[in-house]
């Protein structure tokens, strides 16, 4: 490297004897900082130095993952002192860190020169309230005996929003299935292998059994990811189902006649009238009419509230004020407007004062039958 004009600097190792040898040979070494600092900044640096792409020491590293999660949750700043309970766990982790050098992991997992009789992949998933994950083992049987080796593992901390333990068990099983699928593709390049998934969660076993039975009864149907077309199809079915209670007499109810309802080509009752010639998307011009109190209506409203909760308070207040103003006008409570003016092609402001022009306008979210 020196002959090529490349001067290598900041050599570093955790082996004391090698470091001393480098110093004698005038290597440009980088000092190893053994001092432990009880700060979030130092914890993140220390965790980032551990290189474990296969997850072979996941049970050890996952402890720092949810420790960092606690630091963010408690809004600890980068250079602030750690809370007592976090500092205690951090020091314990640092005391155990040197023991990692005693772990011996064989690099050779599957020897292609040997003629193994059986090659099997076994995946195990587990979850707790703090984390969930999976481990993949390779089991081989040959004339020399049975060998079981850890291939890879994956761990994740549980989300901060309160996810139930059964849900975390399902997430762990999903991680196991995805991880095992990738490993199986690699192993099959050398040997064909059988694949087994293990879990002690009855919830996971029930869901897998239910899905298996569904696939067996519907062999002609291809079960795949939820595409945009499938999502749209499902939404149409839900809307039509919700509208059954609104039109059970097979006639338009009088309380929504001022919305000029019509039935589209998919059998959904939509709002007609004044926006027919507007240059906006079809679903904005003619939203579906949902009955008040239906479960789907409540889901839509809750979804809207959740979305608005992430907006700045000023924008939410503005939108809420304008929507309420529009509802008051429609009910004849604003500016002396007639109570049953309807929603024709043009809004009728002949009775009452004219609205002053401003930078805001009322917004239709979606009409509900009232």
mmCIF file of C-alpha atoms in Angstrom:
data_model
loop_
_atom_site.group_PDB
_atom_site.id
_atom_site.type_symbol
_atom_site.label_atom_id
_atom_site.label_comp_id
_atom_site.label_asym_id
_atom_site.label_seq_id
_atom_site.Cartn_x
_atom_site.Cartn_y
_atom_site.Cartn_z
ATOM 1 C CA UNK A 1 0.000 0.000 0.000
ATOM 2 C CA UNK A 2 2.895 2.333 0.788
ATOM 3 C CA UNK A 3 4.445 1.654 -2.613
ATOM 4 C CA UNK A 4 1.162 2.732 -4.198
ATOM 5 C CA UNK A 5 1.281 6.016 -2.290
ATOM 6 C CA UNK A 6 -1.552 5.033 0.081
ATOM 7 C CA UNK A 7 -0.655 5.780 3.686
ATOM 8 C CA UNK A 8 -2.909 3.753 5.983
ATOM 9 C CA UNK A 9 -3.600 5.441 9.302
ATOM 10 C CA UNK A 10 -5.578 4.995 12.509
ATOM 11 C CA UNK A 11 -5.034 1.258 12.859
ATOM 12 C CA UNK A 12 -7.219 -0.132 15.631
ATOM 13 C CA UNK A 13 -7.717 -3.515 17.310
ATOM 14 C CA UNK A 14 -9.160 -4.861 20.546
ATOM 15 C CA UNK A 15 -6.166 -7.203 20.920
ATOM 16 C CA UNK A 16 -3.703 -5.630 23.381
ATOM 17 C CA UNK A 17 -0.661 -7.614 22.209
ATOM 18 C CA UNK A 18 -1.267 -6.728 18.546
ATOM 19 C CA UNK A 19 -1.688 -3.058 19.432
ATOM 20 C CA UNK A 20 1.674 -3.046 21.217
ATOM 21 C CA UNK A 21 3.314 -4.752 18.244
ATOM 22 C CA UNK A 22 1.938 -2.097 15.895
ATOM 23 C CA UNK A 23 3.274 0.668 18.098
ATOM 24 C CA UNK A 24 6.754 -0.894 18.006
ATOM 25 C CA UNK A 25 6.573 -1.018 14.210
ATOM 26 C CA UNK A 26 5.556 2.678 14.096
ATOM 27 C CA UNK A 27 2.048 2.053 12.833
ATOM 28 C CA UNK A 28 -0.301 5.037 13.010
ATOM 29 C CA UNK A 29 -2.641 3.538 15.597
ATOM 30 C CA UNK A 30 -5.961 4.866 16.834
ATOM 31 C CA UNK A 31 -6.381 4.744 20.623
ATOM 32 C CA UNK A 32 -9.094 2.534 22.051
ATOM 33 C CA UNK A 33 -11.272 4.463 24.491
ATOM 34 C CA UNK A 34 -12.068 2.200 27.413
ATOM 35 C CA UNK A 35 -13.829 4.923 29.428
ATOM 36 C CA UNK A 36 -17.582 4.398 29.631
ATOM 37 C CA UNK A 37 -19.664 7.554 29.375
ATOM 38 C CA UNK A 38 -23.201 7.539 30.639
ATOM 39 C CA UNK A 39 -24.738 9.574 27.816
ATOM 40 C CA UNK A 40 -27.095 8.756 24.978
ATOM 41 C CA UNK A 41 -24.515 9.912 22.430
ATOM 42 C CA UNK A 42 -21.906 7.438 23.687
ATOM 43 C CA UNK A 43 -24.427 4.567 23.884
ATOM 44 C CA UNK A 44 -25.348 5.048 20.225
ATOM 45 C CA UNK A 45 -21.665 5.104 19.242
ATOM 46 C CA UNK A 46 -20.929 1.926 21.188
ATOM 47 C CA UNK A 47 -23.872 0.011 19.723
ATOM 48 C CA UNK A 48 -22.974 1.141 16.200
ATOM 49 C CA UNK A 49 -19.525 -0.448 16.507
ATOM 50 C CA UNK A 50 -20.957 -3.963 16.788
ATOM 51 C CA UNK A 51 -20.985 -5.604 13.357
ATOM 52 C CA UNK A 52 -23.446 -8.477 13.302
ATOM 53 C CA UNK A 53 -25.178 -8.670 9.889
ATOM 54 C CA UNK A 54 -26.346 -12.267 10.447
ATOM 55 C CA UNK A 55 -27.816 -11.549 13.853
ATOM 56 C CA UNK A 56 -25.731 -14.235 15.552
ATOM 57 C CA UNK A 57 -25.655 -12.287 18.823
ATOM 58 C CA UNK A 58 -29.166 -10.840 18.608
ATOM 59 C CA UNK A 59 -30.078 -11.808 22.218
ATOM 60 C CA UNK A 60 -27.286 -9.484 23.327
ATOM 61 C CA UNK A 61 -27.755 -6.578 20.908
ATOM 62 C CA UNK A 62 -31.551 -6.432 21.183
ATOM 63 C CA UNK A 63 -31.193 -5.298 24.790
ATOM 64 C CA UNK A 64 -29.600 -2.083 23.579
ATOM 65 C CA UNK A 65 -32.301 -1.605 20.973
ATOM 66 C CA UNK A 66 -35.060 -1.278 23.510
ATOM 67 C CA UNK A 67 -32.754 0.647 25.859
ATOM 68 C CA UNK A 68 -32.333 3.250 23.112
ATOM 69 C CA UNK A 69 -36.087 3.154 22.584
ATOM 70 C CA UNK A 70 -36.560 4.053 26.248
ATOM 71 C CA UNK A 71 -34.122 6.952 25.867
ATOM 72 C CA UNK A 72 -36.116 8.406 22.978
ATOM 73 C CA UNK A 73 -39.409 7.792 24.748
ATOM 74 C CA UNK A 74 -38.217 9.692 27.835
ATOM 75 C CA UNK A 75 -36.835 12.481 25.599
ATOM 76 C CA UNK A 76 -33.299 12.262 27.006
ATOM 77 C CA UNK A 77 -30.975 14.704 25.227
ATOM 78 C CA UNK A 78 -27.680 13.650 23.655
ATOM 79 C CA UNK A 79 -25.368 14.764 26.483
ATOM 80 C CA UNK A 80 -27.764 14.580 29.439
ATOM 81 C CA UNK A 81 -27.016 12.140 32.268
ATOM 82 C CA UNK A 82 -28.898 8.854 32.058
ATOM 83 C CA UNK A 83 -31.790 8.017 34.396
ATOM 84 C CA UNK A 84 -30.877 5.593 37.166
ATOM 85 C CA UNK A 85 -32.694 2.547 35.778
ATOM 86 C CA UNK A 86 -31.226 3.034 32.280
ATOM 87 C CA UNK A 87 -27.713 3.666 33.614
ATOM 88 C CA UNK A 88 -27.864 0.439 35.617
ATOM 89 C CA UNK A 89 -28.832 -1.606 32.537
ATOM 90 C CA UNK A 90 -26.206 0.173 30.402
ATOM 91 C CA UNK A 91 -23.375 -0.618 32.852
ATOM 92 C CA UNK A 92 -24.481 -4.241 33.097
ATOM 93 C CA UNK A 93 -24.419 -4.538 29.296
ATOM 94 C CA UNK A 94 -20.917 -3.028 29.152
ATOM 95 C CA UNK A 95 -19.647 -5.489 31.771
ATOM 96 C CA UNK A 96 -20.897 -8.399 29.656
ATOM 97 C CA UNK A 97 -19.509 -7.017 26.389
ATOM 98 C CA UNK A 98 -15.955 -8.485 26.765
ATOM 99 C CA UNK A 99 -17.430 -11.998 26.992
ATOM 100 C CA UNK A 100 -18.391 -11.829 23.311
ATOM 101 C CA UNK A 101 -14.829 -12.718 22.390
ATOM 102 C CA UNK A 102 -15.379 -16.142 23.951
ATOM 103 C CA UNK A 103 -18.171 -17.016 21.520
ATOM 104 C CA UNK A 104 -16.964 -19.305 18.737
ATOM 105 C CA UNK A 105 -19.149 -19.544 15.630
ATOM 106 C CA UNK A 106 -18.102 -21.911 12.806
ATOM 107 C CA UNK A 107 -17.944 -20.239 9.409
ATOM 108 C CA UNK A 108 -18.766 -23.443 7.553
ATOM 109 C CA UNK A 109 -22.469 -24.167 7.834
ATOM 110 C CA UNK A 110 -22.979 -26.671 5.019
ATOM 111 C CA UNK A 111 -20.098 -28.665 3.559
ATOM 112 C CA UNK A 112 -20.864 -29.395 -0.106
ATOM 113 C CA UNK A 113 -18.153 -32.082 -0.222
ATOM 114 C CA UNK A 114 -20.013 -34.331 2.209
ATOM 115 C CA UNK A 115 -23.041 -36.371 1.207
ATOM 116 C CA UNK A 116 -25.538 -35.516 3.923
ATOM 117 C CA UNK A 117 -28.572 -37.770 3.993
ATOM 118 C CA UNK A 118 -30.935 -35.129 5.374
ATOM 119 C CA UNK A 119 -30.762 -31.332 5.297
ATOM 120 C CA UNK A 120 -33.434 -29.407 7.197
ATOM 121 C CA UNK A 121 -34.105 -25.771 8.031
ATOM 122 C CA UNK A 122 -35.817 -25.069 11.348
ATOM 123 C CA UNK A 123 -37.133 -21.599 12.178
ATOM 124 C CA UNK A 124 -38.197 -20.548 15.680
ATOM 125 C CA UNK A 125 -40.152 -17.394 16.496
ATOM 126 C CA UNK A 126 -40.828 -15.785 19.847
ATOM 127 C CA UNK A 127 -42.176 -12.510 21.213
ATOM 128 C CA UNK A 128 -42.425 -10.557 24.441
ATOM 129 C CA UNK A 129 -43.816 -7.162 25.386
ATOM 130 C CA UNK A 130 -40.416 -5.613 24.636
ATOM 131 C CA UNK A 131 -39.284 -7.364 21.450
ATOM 132 C CA UNK A 132 -39.937 -10.134 18.959
ATOM 133 C CA UNK A 133 -37.765 -12.105 16.579
ATOM 134 C CA UNK A 134 -36.765 -15.358 14.962
ATOM 135 C CA UNK A 135 -33.802 -17.734 14.643
ATOM 136 C CA UNK A 136 -32.979 -20.083 11.748
ATOM 137 C CA UNK A 137 -31.059 -23.326 12.322
ATOM 138 C CA UNK A 138 -29.656 -25.798 9.803
ATOM 139 C CA UNK A 139 -29.841 -29.472 10.797
ATOM 140 C CA UNK A 140 -27.827 -32.005 8.817
ATOM 141 C CA UNK A 141 -27.617 -35.770 9.238
ATOM 142 C CA UNK A 142 -24.780 -37.803 7.756
ATOM 143 C CA UNK A 143 -22.733 -40.879 8.546
ATOM 144 C CA UNK A 144 -20.679 -38.711 10.927
ATOM 145 C CA UNK A 145 -23.743 -37.907 13.022
ATOM 146 C CA UNK A 146 -26.232 -35.072 13.407
ATOM 147 C CA UNK A 147 -25.145 -31.459 13.313
ATOM 148 C CA UNK A 148 -27.230 -28.379 14.210
ATOM 149 C CA UNK A 149 -25.884 -24.885 13.495
ATOM 150 C CA UNK A 150 -27.299 -21.404 13.890
ATOM 151 C CA UNK A 151 -27.493 -19.733 10.476
ATOM 152 C CA UNK A 152 -29.054 -16.355 11.186
ATOM 153 C CA UNK A 153 -31.501 -14.540 13.420
ATOM 154 C CA UNK A 154 -33.475 -11.305 13.395
ATOM 155 C CA UNK A 155 -34.816 -9.241 16.282
ATOM 156 C CA UNK A 156 -36.967 -6.124 16.464
ATOM 157 C CA UNK A 157 -38.207 -4.019 19.350
ATOM 158 C CA UNK A 158 -41.937 -3.832 19.920
ATOM 159 C CA UNK A 159 -43.649 -0.658 18.657
ATOM 160 C CA UNK A 160 -44.318 2.119 21.152
ATOM 161 C CA UNK A 161 -48.040 2.073 20.451
ATOM 162 C CA UNK A 162 -49.607 -0.608 22.612
ATOM 163 C CA UNK A 163 -49.520 -3.733 20.439
ATOM 164 C CA UNK A 164 -50.989 -6.870 21.997
ATOM 165 C CA UNK A 165 -48.791 -9.875 22.698
ATOM 166 C CA UNK A 166 -50.695 -12.115 20.216
ATOM 167 C CA UNK A 167 -50.059 -9.493 17.541
ATOM 168 C CA UNK A 168 -46.340 -9.487 18.388
ATOM 169 C CA UNK A 169 -46.328 -13.288 18.185
ATOM 170 C CA UNK A 170 -47.731 -13.027 14.650
ATOM 171 C CA UNK A 171 -45.073 -10.445 13.733
ATOM 172 C CA UNK A 172 -42.387 -12.795 15.040
ATOM 173 C CA UNK A 173 -43.767 -15.633 12.911
ATOM 174 C CA UNK A 174 -43.753 -13.322 9.889
ATOM 175 C CA UNK A 175 -40.088 -12.468 10.475
ATOM 176 C CA UNK A 176 -39.294 -16.195 10.769
ATOM 177 C CA UNK A 177 -41.094 -17.061 7.532
ATOM 178 C CA UNK A 178 -39.387 -14.288 5.555
ATOM 179 C CA UNK A 179 -35.947 -15.045 6.977
ATOM 180 C CA UNK A 180 -36.279 -18.794 6.386
ATOM 181 C CA UNK A 181 -37.443 -18.236 2.810
ATOM 182 C CA UNK A 182 -34.266 -16.292 1.994
ATOM 183 C CA UNK A 183 -32.018 -18.859 3.655
ATOM 184 C CA UNK A 184 -33.751 -21.729 1.843
ATOM 185 C CA UNK A 185 -32.980 -20.186 -1.562
ATOM 186 C CA UNK A 186 -29.277 -20.118 -0.683
ATOM 187 C CA UNK A 187 -29.175 -23.626 0.799
ATOM 188 C CA UNK A 188 -30.956 -25.063 -2.243
ATOM 189 C CA UNK A 189 -28.010 -23.995 -4.378
ATOM 190 C CA UNK A 190 -26.036 -26.796 -2.682
ATOM 191 C CA UNK A 191 -28.619 -29.196 -1.312
ATOM 192 C CA UNK A 192 -32.375 -29.537 -1.426
ATOM 193 C CA UNK A 193 -33.770 -29.148 2.050
ATOM 194 C CA UNK A 194 -36.989 -29.446 4.021
ATOM 195 C CA UNK A 195 -38.304 -26.485 5.957
ATOM 196 C CA UNK A 196 -39.979 -26.466 9.385
ATOM 197 C CA UNK A 197 -41.438 -23.573 11.389
ATOM 198 C CA UNK A 198 -41.793 -23.785 15.167
ATOM 199 C CA UNK A 199 -43.779 -21.631 17.583
ATOM 200 C CA UNK A 200 -45.421 -22.059 20.982
ATOM 201 C CA UNK A 201 -48.109 -19.460 20.261
ATOM 202 C CA UNK A 202 -51.606 -20.918 19.821
ATOM 203 C CA UNK A 203 -52.712 -17.683 18.138
ATOM 204 C CA UNK A 204 -50.104 -18.152 15.402
ATOM 205 C CA UNK A 205 -51.004 -21.824 14.956
ATOM 206 C CA UNK A 206 -54.700 -20.959 14.683
ATOM 207 C CA UNK A 207 -54.084 -18.243 12.050
ATOM 208 C CA UNK A 208 -51.810 -20.496 10.000
ATOM 209 C CA UNK A 209 -54.312 -23.367 10.172
ATOM 210 C CA UNK A 210 -57.161 -21.039 9.161
ATOM 211 C CA UNK A 211 -55.197 -19.686 6.185
ATOM 212 C CA UNK A 212 -54.181 -23.201 5.123
ATOM 213 C CA UNK A 213 -57.787 -24.415 5.187
ATOM 214 C CA UNK A 214 -58.913 -21.389 3.184
ATOM 215 C CA UNK A 215 -56.273 -22.042 0.513
ATOM 216 C CA UNK A 216 -57.259 -25.711 0.311
ATOM 217 C CA UNK A 217 -60.939 -24.846 -0.213
ATOM 218 C CA UNK A 218 -60.113 -22.191 -2.806
ATOM 219 C CA UNK A 219 -57.414 -23.814 -4.912
ATOM 220 C CA UNK A 220 -58.530 -21.949 -8.018
ATOM 221 C CA UNK A 221 -57.996 -18.597 -6.300
ATOM 222 C CA UNK A 222 -54.493 -17.276 -6.161
ATOM 223 C CA UNK A 223 -53.804 -15.868 -2.712
ATOM 224 C CA UNK A 224 -51.365 -12.982 -3.049
ATOM 225 C CA UNK A 225 -50.594 -9.513 -1.776
ATOM 226 C CA UNK A 226 -53.345 -6.906 -1.492
ATOM 227 C CA UNK A 227 -53.083 -4.952 -4.738
ATOM 228 C CA UNK A 228 -54.691 -1.593 -5.497
ATOM 229 C CA UNK A 229 -57.379 -3.305 -7.600
ATOM 230 C CA UNK A 230 -58.223 -5.746 -4.780
ATOM 231 C CA UNK A 231 -58.334 -2.918 -2.274
ATOM 232 C CA UNK A 232 -60.729 -0.952 -4.491
ATOM 233 C CA UNK A 233 -62.910 -4.032 -4.994
ATOM 234 C CA UNK A 234 -63.071 -4.627 -1.236
ATOM 235 C CA UNK A 235 -63.955 -0.999 -0.562
ATOM 236 C CA UNK A 236 -66.817 -1.123 -3.098
ATOM 237 C CA UNK A 237 -68.250 -4.224 -1.413
ATOM 238 C CA UNK A 238 -68.069 -2.580 2.014
ATOM 239 C CA UNK A 239 -69.813 0.586 0.777
ATOM 240 C CA UNK A 240 -72.598 -1.388 -0.933
ATOM 241 C CA UNK A 241 -73.084 -3.456 2.202
ATOM 242 C CA UNK A 242 -73.306 -0.304 4.350
ATOM 243 C CA UNK A 243 -75.844 1.251 1.962
ATOM 244 C CA UNK A 244 -78.243 -1.690 2.359
ATOM 245 C CA UNK A 245 -79.653 -0.242 5.574
ATOM 246 C CA UNK A 246 -80.131 3.123 3.865
ATOM 247 C CA UNK A 247 -82.076 1.788 0.886
ATOM 248 C CA UNK A 248 -83.762 -1.289 2.289
ATOM 249 C CA UNK A 249 -87.126 -0.086 0.893
ATOM 250 C CA UNK A 250 -85.600 0.156 -2.617
ATOM 251 C CA UNK A 251 -86.366 3.869 -2.833
ATOM 252 C CA UNK A 252 -84.463 7.068 -2.142
ATOM 253 C CA UNK A 253 -85.064 8.268 1.448
ATOM 254 C CA UNK A 254 -86.492 11.769 1.722
ATOM 255 C CA UNK A 255 -83.772 12.931 4.102
ATOM 256 C CA UNK A 256 -81.088 12.706 1.377
ATOM 257 C CA UNK A 257 -83.139 13.861 -1.614
ATOM 258 C CA UNK A 258 -81.448 17.294 -1.491
ATOM 259 C CA UNK A 259 -78.148 15.539 -2.333
ATOM 260 C CA UNK A 260 -79.506 14.601 -5.796
ATOM 261 C CA UNK A 261 -78.423 10.946 -5.347
ATOM 262 C CA UNK A 262 -77.876 8.596 -8.249
ATOM 263 C CA UNK A 263 -76.647 5.010 -8.704
ATOM 264 C CA UNK A 264 -73.374 4.589 -10.599
ATOM 265 C CA UNK A 265 -72.337 1.683 -12.801
ATOM 266 C CA UNK A 266 -70.996 -0.305 -9.816
ATOM 267 C CA UNK A 267 -74.278 -0.063 -7.906
ATOM 268 C CA UNK A 268 -73.096 2.576 -5.406
ATOM 269 C CA UNK A 269 -75.387 5.499 -4.532
ATOM 270 C CA UNK A 270 -73.467 8.749 -4.918
ATOM 271 C CA UNK A 271 -74.016 12.499 -4.552
ATOM 272 C CA UNK A 272 -75.068 14.285 -7.752
ATOM 273 C CA UNK A 273 -75.652 17.928 -8.574
ATOM 274 C CA UNK A 274 -73.479 20.977 -8.606
ATOM 275 C CA UNK A 275 -69.983 19.542 -9.153
ATOM 276 C CA UNK A 276 -70.757 17.627 -12.348
ATOM 277 C CA UNK A 277 -68.755 20.022 -14.536
ATOM 278 C CA UNK A 278 -65.963 20.674 -12.040
ATOM 279 C CA UNK A 279 -62.428 19.744 -13.088
ATOM 280 C CA UNK A 280 -61.810 17.449 -10.097
ATOM 281 C CA UNK A 281 -61.587 13.643 -9.808
ATOM 282 C CA UNK A 282 -64.815 11.680 -10.121
ATOM 283 C CA UNK A 283 -64.774 10.482 -6.513
ATOM 284 C CA UNK A 284 -64.477 14.093 -5.320
ATOM 285 C CA UNK A 285 -67.402 15.197 -7.498
ATOM 286 C CA UNK A 286 -69.625 12.270 -6.559
ATOM 287 C CA UNK A 287 -68.716 10.826 -3.135
ATOM 288 C CA UNK A 288 -70.614 7.791 -1.891
ATOM 289 C CA UNK A 289 -73.469 8.332 0.566
ATOM 290 C CA UNK A 290 -73.131 6.400 3.813
ATOM 291 C CA UNK A 291 -75.815 6.012 6.481
ATOM 292 C CA UNK A 292 -75.310 7.733 9.803
ATOM 293 C CA UNK A 293 -74.230 5.315 12.524
ATOM 294 C CA UNK A 294 -72.946 2.557 10.229
ATOM 295 C CA UNK A 295 -69.682 0.913 11.201
ATOM 296 C CA UNK A 296 -68.030 1.968 7.951
ATOM 297 C CA UNK A 297 -69.024 5.616 8.542
ATOM 298 C CA UNK A 298 -67.450 5.483 11.999
ATOM 299 C CA UNK A 299 -64.254 3.993 10.564
ATOM 300 C CA UNK A 300 -64.026 6.784 7.979
ATOM 301 C CA UNK A 301 -64.577 9.459 10.619
ATOM 302 C CA UNK A 302 -62.007 7.934 12.987
ATOM 303 C CA UNK A 303 -59.509 7.725 10.133
ATOM 304 C CA UNK A 304 -60.082 11.407 9.342
ATOM 305 C CA UNK A 305 -59.636 12.384 12.990
ATOM 306 C CA UNK A 306 -56.388 10.414 13.154
ATOM 307 C CA UNK A 307 -55.083 12.129 10.020
ATOM 308 C CA UNK A 308 -56.063 15.586 11.297
ATOM 309 C CA UNK A 309 -54.349 14.925 14.630
ATOM 310 C CA UNK A 310 -50.989 14.964 12.811
ATOM 311 C CA UNK A 311 -51.626 18.376 11.228
ATOM 312 C CA UNK A 312 -50.656 21.709 12.825
ATOM 313 C CA UNK A 313 -53.418 22.983 15.126
ATOM 314 C CA UNK A 314 -53.946 26.119 13.022
ATOM 315 C CA UNK A 315 -54.809 24.157 9.889
ATOM 316 C CA UNK A 316 -57.132 21.816 11.802
ATOM 317 C CA UNK A 317 -58.962 24.769 13.374
ATOM 318 C CA UNK A 318 -59.333 26.464 9.987
ATOM 319 C CA UNK A 319 -60.710 23.310 8.294
ATOM 320 C CA UNK A 320 -63.045 22.571 11.212
ATOM 321 C CA UNK A 321 -64.397 26.146 11.226
ATOM 322 C CA UNK A 322 -65.082 26.171 7.485
ATOM 323 C CA UNK A 323 -66.732 22.737 7.497
ATOM 324 C CA UNK A 324 -68.984 23.753 10.397
ATOM 325 C CA UNK A 325 -69.833 27.012 8.595
ATOM 326 C CA UNK A 326 -70.855 25.030 5.518
ATOM 327 C CA UNK A 327 -73.053 22.707 7.589
ATOM 328 C CA UNK A 328 -74.712 25.690 9.273
ATOM 329 C CA UNK A 329 -75.397 27.294 5.886
ATOM 330 C CA UNK A 330 -76.863 24.064 4.552
ATOM 331 C CA UNK A 331 -79.221 23.850 7.520
ATOM 332 C CA UNK A 332 -80.369 27.476 7.062
ATOM 333 C CA UNK A 333 -78.603 28.776 10.171
ATOM 334 C CA UNK A 334 -76.136 31.095 8.470
ATOM 335 C CA UNK A 335 -76.898 34.395 6.694
ATOM 336 C CA UNK A 336 -80.615 33.654 6.577
ATOM 337 C CA UNK A 337 -80.216 31.011 3.877
ATOM 338 C CA UNK A 338 -83.298 28.842 3.199
ATOM 339 C CA UNK A 339 -83.389 25.585 5.150
ATOM 340 C CA UNK A 340 -84.127 23.444 2.082
ATOM 341 C CA UNK A 341 -82.124 25.184 -0.584
ATOM 342 C CA UNK A 342 -80.606 21.889 -1.738
ATOM 343 C CA UNK A 343 -77.305 21.412 -3.536
ATOM 344 C CA UNK A 344 -78.060 22.501 -7.047
ATOM 345 C CA UNK A 345 -75.560 23.445 -9.741
ATOM 346 C CA UNK A 346 -75.248 26.947 -8.203
ATOM 347 C CA UNK A 347 -75.414 27.922 -4.525
ATOM 348 C CA UNK A 348 -78.330 30.286 -3.825
ATOM 349 C CA UNK A 349 -77.375 33.338 -1.745
ATOM 350 C CA UNK A 350 -80.272 35.570 -2.884
ATOM 351 C CA UNK A 351 -81.764 35.609 0.595
ATOM 352 C CA UNK A 352 -79.425 37.179 3.081
ATOM 353 C CA UNK A 353 -76.150 39.051 2.756
ATOM 354 C CA UNK A 354 -73.496 38.165 0.203
ATOM 355 C CA UNK A 355 -70.457 36.331 1.513
ATOM 356 C CA UNK A 356 -67.293 38.380 1.600
ATOM 357 C CA UNK A 357 -64.531 36.948 -0.582
ATOM 358 C CA UNK A 358 -61.618 35.524 1.384
ATOM 359 C CA UNK A 359 -58.687 33.167 1.000
ATOM 360 C CA UNK A 360 -60.668 30.257 2.413
ATOM 361 C CA UNK A 361 -63.653 28.289 1.250
ATOM 362 C CA UNK A 362 -65.832 25.568 2.687
ATOM 363 C CA UNK A 363 -64.830 21.961 1.984
ATOM 364 C CA UNK A 364 -66.949 18.838 1.456
ATOM 365 C CA UNK A 365 -65.301 15.919 3.253
ATOM 366 C CA UNK A 366 -67.972 13.356 2.489
ATOM 367 C CA UNK A 367 -71.740 13.529 3.062
ATOM 368 C CA UNK A 368 -73.421 11.411 5.695
ATOM 369 C CA UNK A 369 -77.146 10.824 5.832
ATOM 370 C CA UNK A 370 -78.611 12.760 8.756
#
